[in-house]
CSV table of C-alpha atoms in Angstrom, one decimal:
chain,number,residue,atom,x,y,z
A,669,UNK,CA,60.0,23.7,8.8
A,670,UNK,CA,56.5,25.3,9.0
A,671,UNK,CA,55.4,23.7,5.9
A,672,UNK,CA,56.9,20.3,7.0
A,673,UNK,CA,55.1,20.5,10.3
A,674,UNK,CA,51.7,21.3,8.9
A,675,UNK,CA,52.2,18.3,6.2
A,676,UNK,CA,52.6,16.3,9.1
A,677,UNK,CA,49.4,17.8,11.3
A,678,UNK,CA,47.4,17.6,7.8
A,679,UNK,CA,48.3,13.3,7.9
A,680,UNK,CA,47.7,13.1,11.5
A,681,UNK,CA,44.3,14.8,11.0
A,682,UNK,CA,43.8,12.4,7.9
A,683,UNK,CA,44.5,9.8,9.8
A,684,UNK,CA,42.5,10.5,12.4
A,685,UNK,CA,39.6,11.3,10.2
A,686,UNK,CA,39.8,7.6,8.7
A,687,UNK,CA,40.2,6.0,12.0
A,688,UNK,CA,37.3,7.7,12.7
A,689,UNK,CA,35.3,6.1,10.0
A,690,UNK,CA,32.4,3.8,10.9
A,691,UNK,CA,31.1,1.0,8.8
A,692,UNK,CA,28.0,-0.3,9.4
A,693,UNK,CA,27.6,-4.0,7.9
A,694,UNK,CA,24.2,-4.4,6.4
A,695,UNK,CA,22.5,-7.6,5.0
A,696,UNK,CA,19.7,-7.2,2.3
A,697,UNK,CA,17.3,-11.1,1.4
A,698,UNK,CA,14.8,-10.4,-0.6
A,699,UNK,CA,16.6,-8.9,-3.7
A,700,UNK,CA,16.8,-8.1,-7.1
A,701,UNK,CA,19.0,-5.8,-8.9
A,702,UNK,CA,16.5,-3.2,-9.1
A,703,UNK,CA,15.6,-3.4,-5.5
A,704,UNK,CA,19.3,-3.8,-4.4
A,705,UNK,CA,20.1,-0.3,-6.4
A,706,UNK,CA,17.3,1.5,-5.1
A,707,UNK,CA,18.2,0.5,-1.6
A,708,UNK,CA,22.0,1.9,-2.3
A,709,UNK,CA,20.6,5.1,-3.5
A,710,UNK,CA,19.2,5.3,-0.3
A,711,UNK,CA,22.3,4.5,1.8
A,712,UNK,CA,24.4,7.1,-0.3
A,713,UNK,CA,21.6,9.6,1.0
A,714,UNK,CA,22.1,8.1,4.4
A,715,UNK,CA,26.1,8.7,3.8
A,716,UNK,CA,26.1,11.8,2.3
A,717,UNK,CA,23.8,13.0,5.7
A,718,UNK,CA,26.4,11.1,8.5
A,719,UNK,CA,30.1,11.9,6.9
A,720,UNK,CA,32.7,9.3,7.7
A,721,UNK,CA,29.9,6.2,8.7
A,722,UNK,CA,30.2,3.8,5.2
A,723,UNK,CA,28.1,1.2,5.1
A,724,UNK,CA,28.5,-2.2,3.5
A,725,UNK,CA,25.8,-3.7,1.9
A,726,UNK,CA,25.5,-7.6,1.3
A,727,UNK,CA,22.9,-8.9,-0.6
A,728,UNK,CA,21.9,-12.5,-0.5
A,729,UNK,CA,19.8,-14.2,-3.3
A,730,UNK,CA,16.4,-14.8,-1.9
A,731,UNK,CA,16.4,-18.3,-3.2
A,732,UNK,CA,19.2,-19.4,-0.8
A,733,UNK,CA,19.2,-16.6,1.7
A,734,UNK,CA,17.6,-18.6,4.8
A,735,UNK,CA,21.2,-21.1,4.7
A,736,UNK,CA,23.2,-18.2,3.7
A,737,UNK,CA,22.4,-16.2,6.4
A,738,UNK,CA,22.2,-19.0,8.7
A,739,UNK,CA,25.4,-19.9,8.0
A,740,UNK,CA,26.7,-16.9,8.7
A,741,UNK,CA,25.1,-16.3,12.0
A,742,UNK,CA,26.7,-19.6,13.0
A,743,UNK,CA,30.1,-18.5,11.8
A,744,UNK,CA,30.2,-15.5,14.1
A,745,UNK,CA,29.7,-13.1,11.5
A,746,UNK,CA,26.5,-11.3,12.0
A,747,UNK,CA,25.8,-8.1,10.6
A,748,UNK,CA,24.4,-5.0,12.0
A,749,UNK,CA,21.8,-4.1,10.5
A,750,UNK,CA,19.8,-7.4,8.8
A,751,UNK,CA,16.6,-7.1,6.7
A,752,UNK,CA,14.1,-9.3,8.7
A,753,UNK,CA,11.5,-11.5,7.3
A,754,UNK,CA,8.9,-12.3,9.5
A,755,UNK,CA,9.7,-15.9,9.4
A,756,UNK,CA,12.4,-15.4,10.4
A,757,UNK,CA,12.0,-13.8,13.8
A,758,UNK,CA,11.6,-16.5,16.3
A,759,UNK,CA,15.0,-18.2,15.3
A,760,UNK,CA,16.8,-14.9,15.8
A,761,UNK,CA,14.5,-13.1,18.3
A,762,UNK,CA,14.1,-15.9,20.8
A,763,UNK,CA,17.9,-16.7,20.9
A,764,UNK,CA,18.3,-12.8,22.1
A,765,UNK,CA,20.2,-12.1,19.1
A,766,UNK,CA,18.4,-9.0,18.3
A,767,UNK,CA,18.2,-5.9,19.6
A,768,UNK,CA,15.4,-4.4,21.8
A,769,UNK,CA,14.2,-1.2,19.4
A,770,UNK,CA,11.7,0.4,22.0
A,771,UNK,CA,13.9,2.9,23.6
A,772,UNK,CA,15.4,4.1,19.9
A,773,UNK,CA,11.6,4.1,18.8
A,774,UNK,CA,10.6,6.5,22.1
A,775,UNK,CA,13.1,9.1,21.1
A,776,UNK,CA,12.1,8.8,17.0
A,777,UNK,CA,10.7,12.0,15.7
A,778,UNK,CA,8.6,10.0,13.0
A,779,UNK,CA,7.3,7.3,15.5
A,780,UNK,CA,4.0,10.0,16.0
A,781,UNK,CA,2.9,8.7,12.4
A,782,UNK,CA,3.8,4.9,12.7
A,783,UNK,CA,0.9,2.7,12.3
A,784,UNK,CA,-0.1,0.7,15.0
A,785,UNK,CA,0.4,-2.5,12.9
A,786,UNK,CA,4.3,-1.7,12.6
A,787,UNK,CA,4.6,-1.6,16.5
A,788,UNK,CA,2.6,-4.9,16.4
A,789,UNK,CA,4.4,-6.7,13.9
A,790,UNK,CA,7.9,-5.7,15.1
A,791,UNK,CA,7.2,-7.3,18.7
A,792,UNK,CA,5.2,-10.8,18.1
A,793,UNK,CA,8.8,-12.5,19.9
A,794,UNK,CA,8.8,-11.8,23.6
A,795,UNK,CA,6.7,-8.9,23.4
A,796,UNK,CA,10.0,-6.9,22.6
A,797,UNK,CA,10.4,-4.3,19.8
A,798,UNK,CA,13.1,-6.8,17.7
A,799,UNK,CA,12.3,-5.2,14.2
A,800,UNK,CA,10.1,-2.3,12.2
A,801,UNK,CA,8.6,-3.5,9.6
A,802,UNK,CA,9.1,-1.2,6.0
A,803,UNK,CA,5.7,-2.4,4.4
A,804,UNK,CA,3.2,-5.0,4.5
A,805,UNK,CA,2.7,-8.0,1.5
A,806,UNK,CA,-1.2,-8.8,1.3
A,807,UNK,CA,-2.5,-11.6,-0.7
A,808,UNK,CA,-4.9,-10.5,-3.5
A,809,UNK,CA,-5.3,-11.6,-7.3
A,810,UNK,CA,-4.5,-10.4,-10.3
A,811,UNK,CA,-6.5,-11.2,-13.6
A,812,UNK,CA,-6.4,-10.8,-17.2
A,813,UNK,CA,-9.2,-9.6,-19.0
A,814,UNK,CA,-8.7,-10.2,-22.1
A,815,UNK,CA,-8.0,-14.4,-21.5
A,816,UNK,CA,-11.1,-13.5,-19.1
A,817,UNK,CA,-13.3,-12.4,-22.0
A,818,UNK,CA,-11.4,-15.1,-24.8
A,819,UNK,CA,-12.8,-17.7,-22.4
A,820,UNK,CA,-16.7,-16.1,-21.8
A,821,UNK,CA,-15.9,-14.9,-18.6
A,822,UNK,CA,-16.3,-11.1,-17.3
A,823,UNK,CA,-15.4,-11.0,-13.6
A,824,UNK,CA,-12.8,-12.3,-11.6
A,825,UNK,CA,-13.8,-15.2,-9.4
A,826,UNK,CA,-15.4,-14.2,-6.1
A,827,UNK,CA,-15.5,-18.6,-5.0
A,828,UNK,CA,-13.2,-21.1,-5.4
A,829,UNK,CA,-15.6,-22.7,-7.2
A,830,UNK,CA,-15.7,-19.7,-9.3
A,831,UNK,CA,-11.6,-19.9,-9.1
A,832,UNK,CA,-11.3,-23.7,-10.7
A,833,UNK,CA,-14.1,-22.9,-13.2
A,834,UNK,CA,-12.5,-19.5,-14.4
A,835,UNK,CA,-9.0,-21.7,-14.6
A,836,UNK,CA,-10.5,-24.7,-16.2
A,837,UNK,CA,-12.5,-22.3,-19.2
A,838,UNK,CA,-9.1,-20.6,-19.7
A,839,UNK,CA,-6.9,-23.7,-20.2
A,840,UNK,CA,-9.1,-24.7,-22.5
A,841,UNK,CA,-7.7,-21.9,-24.6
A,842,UNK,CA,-4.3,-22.8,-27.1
A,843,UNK,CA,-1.3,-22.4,-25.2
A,844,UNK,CA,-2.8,-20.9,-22.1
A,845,UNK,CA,-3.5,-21.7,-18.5
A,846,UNK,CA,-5.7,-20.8,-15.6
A,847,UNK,CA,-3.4,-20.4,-12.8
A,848,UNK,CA,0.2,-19.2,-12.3
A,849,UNK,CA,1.0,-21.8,-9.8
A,850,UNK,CA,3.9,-21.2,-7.8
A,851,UNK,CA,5.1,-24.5,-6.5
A,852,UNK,CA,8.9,-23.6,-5.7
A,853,UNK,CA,10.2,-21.0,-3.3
A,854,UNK,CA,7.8,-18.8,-1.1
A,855,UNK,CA,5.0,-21.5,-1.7
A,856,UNK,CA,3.9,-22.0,1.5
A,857,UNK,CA,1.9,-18.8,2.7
A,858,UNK,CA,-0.4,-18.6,-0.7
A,859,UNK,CA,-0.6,-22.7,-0.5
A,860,UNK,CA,-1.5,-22.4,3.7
A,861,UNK,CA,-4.0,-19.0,2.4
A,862,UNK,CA,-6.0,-21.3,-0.1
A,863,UNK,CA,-6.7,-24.3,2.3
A,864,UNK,CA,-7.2,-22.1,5.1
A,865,UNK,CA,-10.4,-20.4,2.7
A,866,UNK,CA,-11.4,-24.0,1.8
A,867,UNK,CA,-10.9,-25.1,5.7
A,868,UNK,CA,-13.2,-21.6,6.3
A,869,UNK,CA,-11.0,-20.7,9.1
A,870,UNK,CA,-7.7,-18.3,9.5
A,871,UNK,CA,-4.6,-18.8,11.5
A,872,UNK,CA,-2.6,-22.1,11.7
A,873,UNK,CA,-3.6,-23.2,15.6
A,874,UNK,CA,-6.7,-24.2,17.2
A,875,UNK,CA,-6.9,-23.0,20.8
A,876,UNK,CA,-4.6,-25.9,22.3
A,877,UNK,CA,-2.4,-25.4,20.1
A,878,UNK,CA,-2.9,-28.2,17.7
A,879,UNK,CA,-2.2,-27.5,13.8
A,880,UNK,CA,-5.5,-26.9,11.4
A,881,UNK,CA,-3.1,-27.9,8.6
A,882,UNK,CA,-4.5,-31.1,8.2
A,883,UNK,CA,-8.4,-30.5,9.1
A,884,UNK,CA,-11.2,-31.7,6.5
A,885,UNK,CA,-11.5,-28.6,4.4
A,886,UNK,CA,-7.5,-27.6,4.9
A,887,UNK,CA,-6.8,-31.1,3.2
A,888,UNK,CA,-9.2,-30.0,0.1
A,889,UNK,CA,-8.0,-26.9,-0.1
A,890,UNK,CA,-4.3,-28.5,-0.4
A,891,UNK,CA,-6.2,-31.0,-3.2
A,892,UNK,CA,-8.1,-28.5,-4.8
A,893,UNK,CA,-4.3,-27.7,-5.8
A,894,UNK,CA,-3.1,-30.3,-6.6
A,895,UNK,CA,-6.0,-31.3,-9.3
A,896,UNK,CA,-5.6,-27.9,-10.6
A,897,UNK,CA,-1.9,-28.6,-11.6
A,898,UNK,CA,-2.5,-32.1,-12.4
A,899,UNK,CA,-5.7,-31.5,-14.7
A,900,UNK,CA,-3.4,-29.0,-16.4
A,901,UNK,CA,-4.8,-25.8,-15.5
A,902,UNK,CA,-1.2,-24.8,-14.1
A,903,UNK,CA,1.7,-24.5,-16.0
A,904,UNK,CA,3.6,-28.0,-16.0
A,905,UNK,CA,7.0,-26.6,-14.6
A,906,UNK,CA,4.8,-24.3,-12.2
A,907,UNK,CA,5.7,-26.9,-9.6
A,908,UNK,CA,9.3,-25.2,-9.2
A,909,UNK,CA,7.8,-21.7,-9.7
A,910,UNK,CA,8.6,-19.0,-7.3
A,911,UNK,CA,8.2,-15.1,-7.7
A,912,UNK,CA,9.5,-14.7,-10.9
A,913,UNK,CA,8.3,-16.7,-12.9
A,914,UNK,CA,5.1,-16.6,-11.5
A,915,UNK,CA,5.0,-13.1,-12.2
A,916,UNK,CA,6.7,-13.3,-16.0
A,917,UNK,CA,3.5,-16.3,-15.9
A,918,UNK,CA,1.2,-13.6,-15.8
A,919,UNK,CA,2.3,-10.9,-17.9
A,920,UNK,CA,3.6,-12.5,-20.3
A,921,UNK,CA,0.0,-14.1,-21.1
A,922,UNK,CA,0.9,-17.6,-20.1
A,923,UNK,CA,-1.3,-17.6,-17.4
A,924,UNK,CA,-5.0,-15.8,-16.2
A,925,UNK,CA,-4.5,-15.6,-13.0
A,926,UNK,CA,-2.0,-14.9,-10.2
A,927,UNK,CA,-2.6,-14.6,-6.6
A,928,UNK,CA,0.2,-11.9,-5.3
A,929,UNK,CA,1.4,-9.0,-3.3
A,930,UNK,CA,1.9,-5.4,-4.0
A,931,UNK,CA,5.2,-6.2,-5.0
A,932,UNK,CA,4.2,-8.1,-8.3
A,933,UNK,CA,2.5,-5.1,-9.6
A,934,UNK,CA,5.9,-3.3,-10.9
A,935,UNK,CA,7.1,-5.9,-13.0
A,936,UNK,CA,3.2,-6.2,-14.2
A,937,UNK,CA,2.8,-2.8,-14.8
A,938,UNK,CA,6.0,-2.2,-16.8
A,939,UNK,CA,5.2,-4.9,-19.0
A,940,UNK,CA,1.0,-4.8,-19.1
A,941,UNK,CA,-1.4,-2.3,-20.4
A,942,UNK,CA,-3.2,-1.1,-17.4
A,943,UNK,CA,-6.4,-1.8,-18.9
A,944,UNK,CA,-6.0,-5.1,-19.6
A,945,UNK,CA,-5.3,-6.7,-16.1
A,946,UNK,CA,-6.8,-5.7,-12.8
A,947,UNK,CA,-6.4,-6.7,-9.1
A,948,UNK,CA,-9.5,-7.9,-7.2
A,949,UNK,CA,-9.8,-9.5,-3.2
A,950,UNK,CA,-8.7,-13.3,-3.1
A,951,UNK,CA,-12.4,-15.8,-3.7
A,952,UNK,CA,-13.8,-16.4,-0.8
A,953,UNK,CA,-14.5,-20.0,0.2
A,954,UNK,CA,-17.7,-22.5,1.3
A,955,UNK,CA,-18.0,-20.6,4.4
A,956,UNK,CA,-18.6,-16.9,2.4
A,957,UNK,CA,-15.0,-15.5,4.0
A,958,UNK,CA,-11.8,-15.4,2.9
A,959,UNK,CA,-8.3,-15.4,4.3
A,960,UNK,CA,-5.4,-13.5,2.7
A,961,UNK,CA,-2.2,-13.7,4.1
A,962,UNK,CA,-0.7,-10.6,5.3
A,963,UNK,CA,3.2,-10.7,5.7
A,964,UNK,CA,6.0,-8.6,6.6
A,965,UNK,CA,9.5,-7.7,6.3
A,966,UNK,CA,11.6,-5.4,8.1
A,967,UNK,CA,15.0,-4.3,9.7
A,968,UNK,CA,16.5,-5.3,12.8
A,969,UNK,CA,20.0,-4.6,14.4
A,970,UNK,CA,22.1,-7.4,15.9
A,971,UNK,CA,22.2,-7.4,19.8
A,972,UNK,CA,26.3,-8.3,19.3
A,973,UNK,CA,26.8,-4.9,17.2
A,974,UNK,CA,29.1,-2.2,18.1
A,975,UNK,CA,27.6,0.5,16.6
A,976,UNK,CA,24.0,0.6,17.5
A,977,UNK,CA,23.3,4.0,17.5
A,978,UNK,CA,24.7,4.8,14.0
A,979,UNK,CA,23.0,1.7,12.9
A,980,UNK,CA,19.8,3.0,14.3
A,981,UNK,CA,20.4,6.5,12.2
A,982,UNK,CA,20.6,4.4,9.3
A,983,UNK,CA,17.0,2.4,9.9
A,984,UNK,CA,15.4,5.9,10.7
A,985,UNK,CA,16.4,7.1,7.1
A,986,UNK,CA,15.4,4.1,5.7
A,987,UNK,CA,12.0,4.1,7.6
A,988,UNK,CA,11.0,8.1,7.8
A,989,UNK,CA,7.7,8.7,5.9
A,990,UNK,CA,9.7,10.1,3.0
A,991,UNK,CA,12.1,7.2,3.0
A,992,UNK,CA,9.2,4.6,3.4
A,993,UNK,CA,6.7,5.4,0.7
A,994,UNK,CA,9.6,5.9,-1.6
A,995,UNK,CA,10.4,2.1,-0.7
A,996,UNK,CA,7.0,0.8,-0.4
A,997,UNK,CA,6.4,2.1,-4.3
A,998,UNK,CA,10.0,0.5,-4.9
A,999,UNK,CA,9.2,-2.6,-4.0
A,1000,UNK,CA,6.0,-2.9,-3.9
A,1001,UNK,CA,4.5,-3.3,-0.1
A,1002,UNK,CA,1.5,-1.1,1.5
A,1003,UNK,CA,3.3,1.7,3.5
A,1004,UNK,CA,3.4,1.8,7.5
A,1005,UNK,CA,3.4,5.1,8.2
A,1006,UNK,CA,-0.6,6.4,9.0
A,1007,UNK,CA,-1.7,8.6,6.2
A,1008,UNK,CA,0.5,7.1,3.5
A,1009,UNK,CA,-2.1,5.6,1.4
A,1010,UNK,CA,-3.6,9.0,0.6
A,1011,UNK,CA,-0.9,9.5,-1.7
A,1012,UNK,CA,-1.9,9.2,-5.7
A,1013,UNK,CA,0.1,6.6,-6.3
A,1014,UNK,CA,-2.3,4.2,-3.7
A,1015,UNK,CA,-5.5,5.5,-5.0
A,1016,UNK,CA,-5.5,3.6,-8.7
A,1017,UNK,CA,-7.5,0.8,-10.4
A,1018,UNK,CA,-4.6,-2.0,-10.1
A,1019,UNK,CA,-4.4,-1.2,-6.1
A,1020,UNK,CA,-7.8,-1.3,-5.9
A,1021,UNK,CA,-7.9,-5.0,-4.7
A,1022,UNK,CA,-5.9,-5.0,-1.9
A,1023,UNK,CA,-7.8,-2.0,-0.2
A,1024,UNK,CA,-11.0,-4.0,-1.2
A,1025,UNK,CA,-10.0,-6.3,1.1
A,1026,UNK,CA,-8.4,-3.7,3.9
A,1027,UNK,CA,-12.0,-2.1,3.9
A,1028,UNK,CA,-14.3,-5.7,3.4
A,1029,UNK,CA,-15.1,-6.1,7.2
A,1030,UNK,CA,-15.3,-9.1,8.3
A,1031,UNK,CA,-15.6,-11.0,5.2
A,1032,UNK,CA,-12.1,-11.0,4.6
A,1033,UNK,CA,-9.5,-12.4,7.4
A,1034,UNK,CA,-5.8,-11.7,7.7
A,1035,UNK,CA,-3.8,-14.0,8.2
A,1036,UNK,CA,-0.2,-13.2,9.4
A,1037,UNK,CA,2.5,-16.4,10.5
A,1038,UNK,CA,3.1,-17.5,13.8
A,1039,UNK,CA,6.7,-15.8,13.6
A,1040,UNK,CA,7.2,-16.7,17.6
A,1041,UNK,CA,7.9,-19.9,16.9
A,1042,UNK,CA,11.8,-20.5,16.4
A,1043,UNK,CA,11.7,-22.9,13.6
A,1044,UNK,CA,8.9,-21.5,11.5
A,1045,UNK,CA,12.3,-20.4,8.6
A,1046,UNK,CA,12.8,-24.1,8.6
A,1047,UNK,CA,9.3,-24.7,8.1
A,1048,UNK,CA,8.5,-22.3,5.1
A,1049,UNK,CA,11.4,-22.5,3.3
A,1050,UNK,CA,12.4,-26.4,3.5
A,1051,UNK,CA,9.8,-28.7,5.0
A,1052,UNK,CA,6.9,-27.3,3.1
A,1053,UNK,CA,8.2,-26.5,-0.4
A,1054,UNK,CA,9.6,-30.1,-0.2
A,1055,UNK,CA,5.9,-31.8,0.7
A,1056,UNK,CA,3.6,-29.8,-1.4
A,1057,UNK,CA,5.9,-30.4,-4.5
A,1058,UNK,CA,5.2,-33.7,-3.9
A,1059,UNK,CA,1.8,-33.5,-3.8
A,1060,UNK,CA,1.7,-31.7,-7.3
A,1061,UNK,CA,3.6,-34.0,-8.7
A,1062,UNK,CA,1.5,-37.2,-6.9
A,1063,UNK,CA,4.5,-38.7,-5.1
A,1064,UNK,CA,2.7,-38.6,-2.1
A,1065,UNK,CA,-1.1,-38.1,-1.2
A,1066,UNK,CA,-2.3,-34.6,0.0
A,1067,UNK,CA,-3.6,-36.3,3.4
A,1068,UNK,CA,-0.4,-37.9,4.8
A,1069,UNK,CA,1.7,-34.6,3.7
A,1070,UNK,CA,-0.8,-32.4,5.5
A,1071,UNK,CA,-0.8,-35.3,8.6
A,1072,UNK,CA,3.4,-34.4,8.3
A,1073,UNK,CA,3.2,-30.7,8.5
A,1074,UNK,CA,0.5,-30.5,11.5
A,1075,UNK,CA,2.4,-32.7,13.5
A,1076,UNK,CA,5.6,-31.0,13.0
A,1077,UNK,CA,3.5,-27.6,13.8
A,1078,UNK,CA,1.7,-28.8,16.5
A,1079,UNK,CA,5.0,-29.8,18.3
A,1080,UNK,CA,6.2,-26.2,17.9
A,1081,UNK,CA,3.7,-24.3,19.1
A,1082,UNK,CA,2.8,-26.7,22.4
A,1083,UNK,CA,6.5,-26.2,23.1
A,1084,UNK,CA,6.0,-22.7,22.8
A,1085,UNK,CA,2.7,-22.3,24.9
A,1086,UNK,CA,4.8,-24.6,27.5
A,1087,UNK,CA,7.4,-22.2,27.8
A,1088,UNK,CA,5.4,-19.4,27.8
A,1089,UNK,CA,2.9,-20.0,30.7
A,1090,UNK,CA,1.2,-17.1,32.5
């Protein structure tokens, strides 16, 4: 009797033990294997520290995440925890489907070391905490030496002149080209960072809100583009590129040149003698400064979710200084924890560009997106790609495209600054 009593307490205690059980649903967009194994090392850390939360890790291919998700959202089934590009935060953020992260961050241990930029970036919607960014993606560009010195040349170009020279000398080399283009997905911030250096001004808005996208020197920096890929100093089927292939572009010798974030340098690096390739600030344009885009990505919890403060463990894991610089060397992003970039890894020849341009004054500009506006996604991912592609590929002259996007920009952020009056 005692041993059939005790079986019986011992299922009622197992039973209890899986009702227990949380499961956190978690949604990962930018992926790739590598990344998308890294990250579940780091949840079975989390896991192993919180016994019976599970969590359950979706991972959307970054080609077609901004539908998938969307879709999904629309469907009623949201996730808990959702890696948050910055484009993405004035669709979500605005339509108070994301949590407010202040109080959790006021209790955080590690929020004594957070950079100010973090706190910035993670509160551009309503001035509310929505999402911590893990790292930052700044603009610089890489270069090959050795197509550099094949084709007379010994420095990487500090102009755009200097940029459509150095790509013209190099095409003129068998097999090779100047520029690894990248004309397909994720286009839009390097295409909006090289006609806002040839337009000699940052941001996307003047004052009143009206779109710089298709001002005088925006519209040649758009051109300049264009001829670059039309006089053949881009690959041909560039005009689809996106990350990959713009990175397997540059390593694989294709191409000289590659304007990129952190994250490119892993696959370079596994693949490219260090001393053949180096990173140096983005050329400056006719006015002497430049304008590198700085982006962000981050995680944010889902105001709808019924397990917050679980969810909230599982972001401080992920975003602890440990946690973080083991990411940010992951997958490539500048750390955003204060006193991370004393660490070796930071302080080499190939990372040398980027902090160039962190420590350049006010020659170089950083440019981040407007991520208040609700429809920005929309814009990046869809409307853009669609109309620059067809100004590589001459369907449609750069002019009237860049007439198409400022309108459609100017529209979002006067409805914005209307709603928003002080």
């Amino acid at each position: 009797m005692k041993t059939l009593l005790a079986a019986v307490a011992g299922l009622a205690i197992s039973a209890s033990a899986a009702m227990a059980d949380t499961t956190i649903k978690m949604v990962e967009v930018i992926t790739s294997p590598p990344r998308t194994e890294f990250l579940k090392k780091q949840i079975a850390e989390f896991e192993t520290a919180n016994p019976g939360v599970k969590v359950e890790l979706i991972s959307l291919p970054w080609g077609q995440a901004y539908e998938k998700f969307l879709t999904m959202v629309q469907a009623g089934d949201t996730p808990d925890v959702v890696e948050m590009p910055e484009r993405w935060m004035g669709l979500y953020g605005a339509n108070g489907m994301l949590e407010d992260l202040g109080p959790y961050l006021e209790k955080w241990p590690d929020n004594k070391t957070l950079g100010e930029r973090a706190r910035q970036f993670g509160s551009t919607v309503g001035g509310k905490q929505l999402m911590v960014p893990y790292g930052y993606y700044l603009k610089a560009m890489f270069w090959n030496k050795k197509l550099f010195k094949e084709a007379g040349l010994d420095h990487a170009p500090t102009t755009l002149d200097e940029f459509v020279e150095a790509s013209k000398k190099i095409s003129a080399l068998p097999g090779k080209y100047g520029y690894c283009l990248r004309g397909g997905p994720g286009a839009t911030f390097g295409m909006n960072m090289f006609m806002n250096i040839a337009n000699g001004k940052g941001g996307y808005f003047n004052a009143d809100g009206t779109s710089t996208m298709n001002e005088e020197g925006s519209v040649k920096g758009l051109q300049m583009l264009a001829d670059l890929y039309k006089n053949g100093y881009a690959p041909k089927d560039s005009v689809s590129w996106g990350f990959n292939e713009t990175v397997t572009g540059f390593y694989s010798g294709t191409c000289a040149m590659l304007d990129q974030d952190p994250d490119a340098l892993i696959g370079i690096a596994e693949k490219m003698n260090k001393d053949d390739f180096a990173v140096a600030p983005v050329p400056a344009g006719p006015s002497g400064k430049s304008f590198p885009t700085l982006g962000y990505s981050g995680w944010a919890i889902f105001a709808n979710s019924k397990v917050k403060d679980d969810s909230w463990k599982l972001m401080e894991t992920l975003l602890s200084p440990k946690g973080n610089i083991e990411w940010a060397k992951m997958v490539g992003v500048l750390p955003i924890h204060n006193g991370a970039e004393e660490d070796a890894y930071f302080k080499t020849e190939q990372f040398k560009g980027w902090f160039d341009e962190l420590n350049g004054g006010d020659k170089y500009e950083f440019v981040t997106p407007p991520t208040h506006l609700e429809n920005l996604g929309n814009f990046v991912d869809q409307i853009a790609i669609k109309g620059f592609q067809e100004v590589l590929l001459g369907k449609r002259p750069a002019k009237e495209v860049a007439d198409e996007w400022a309108a459609y920009m100017t529209k979002e952020q006067q409805d914005w600054m209307a709603k928003n009056k002080k």
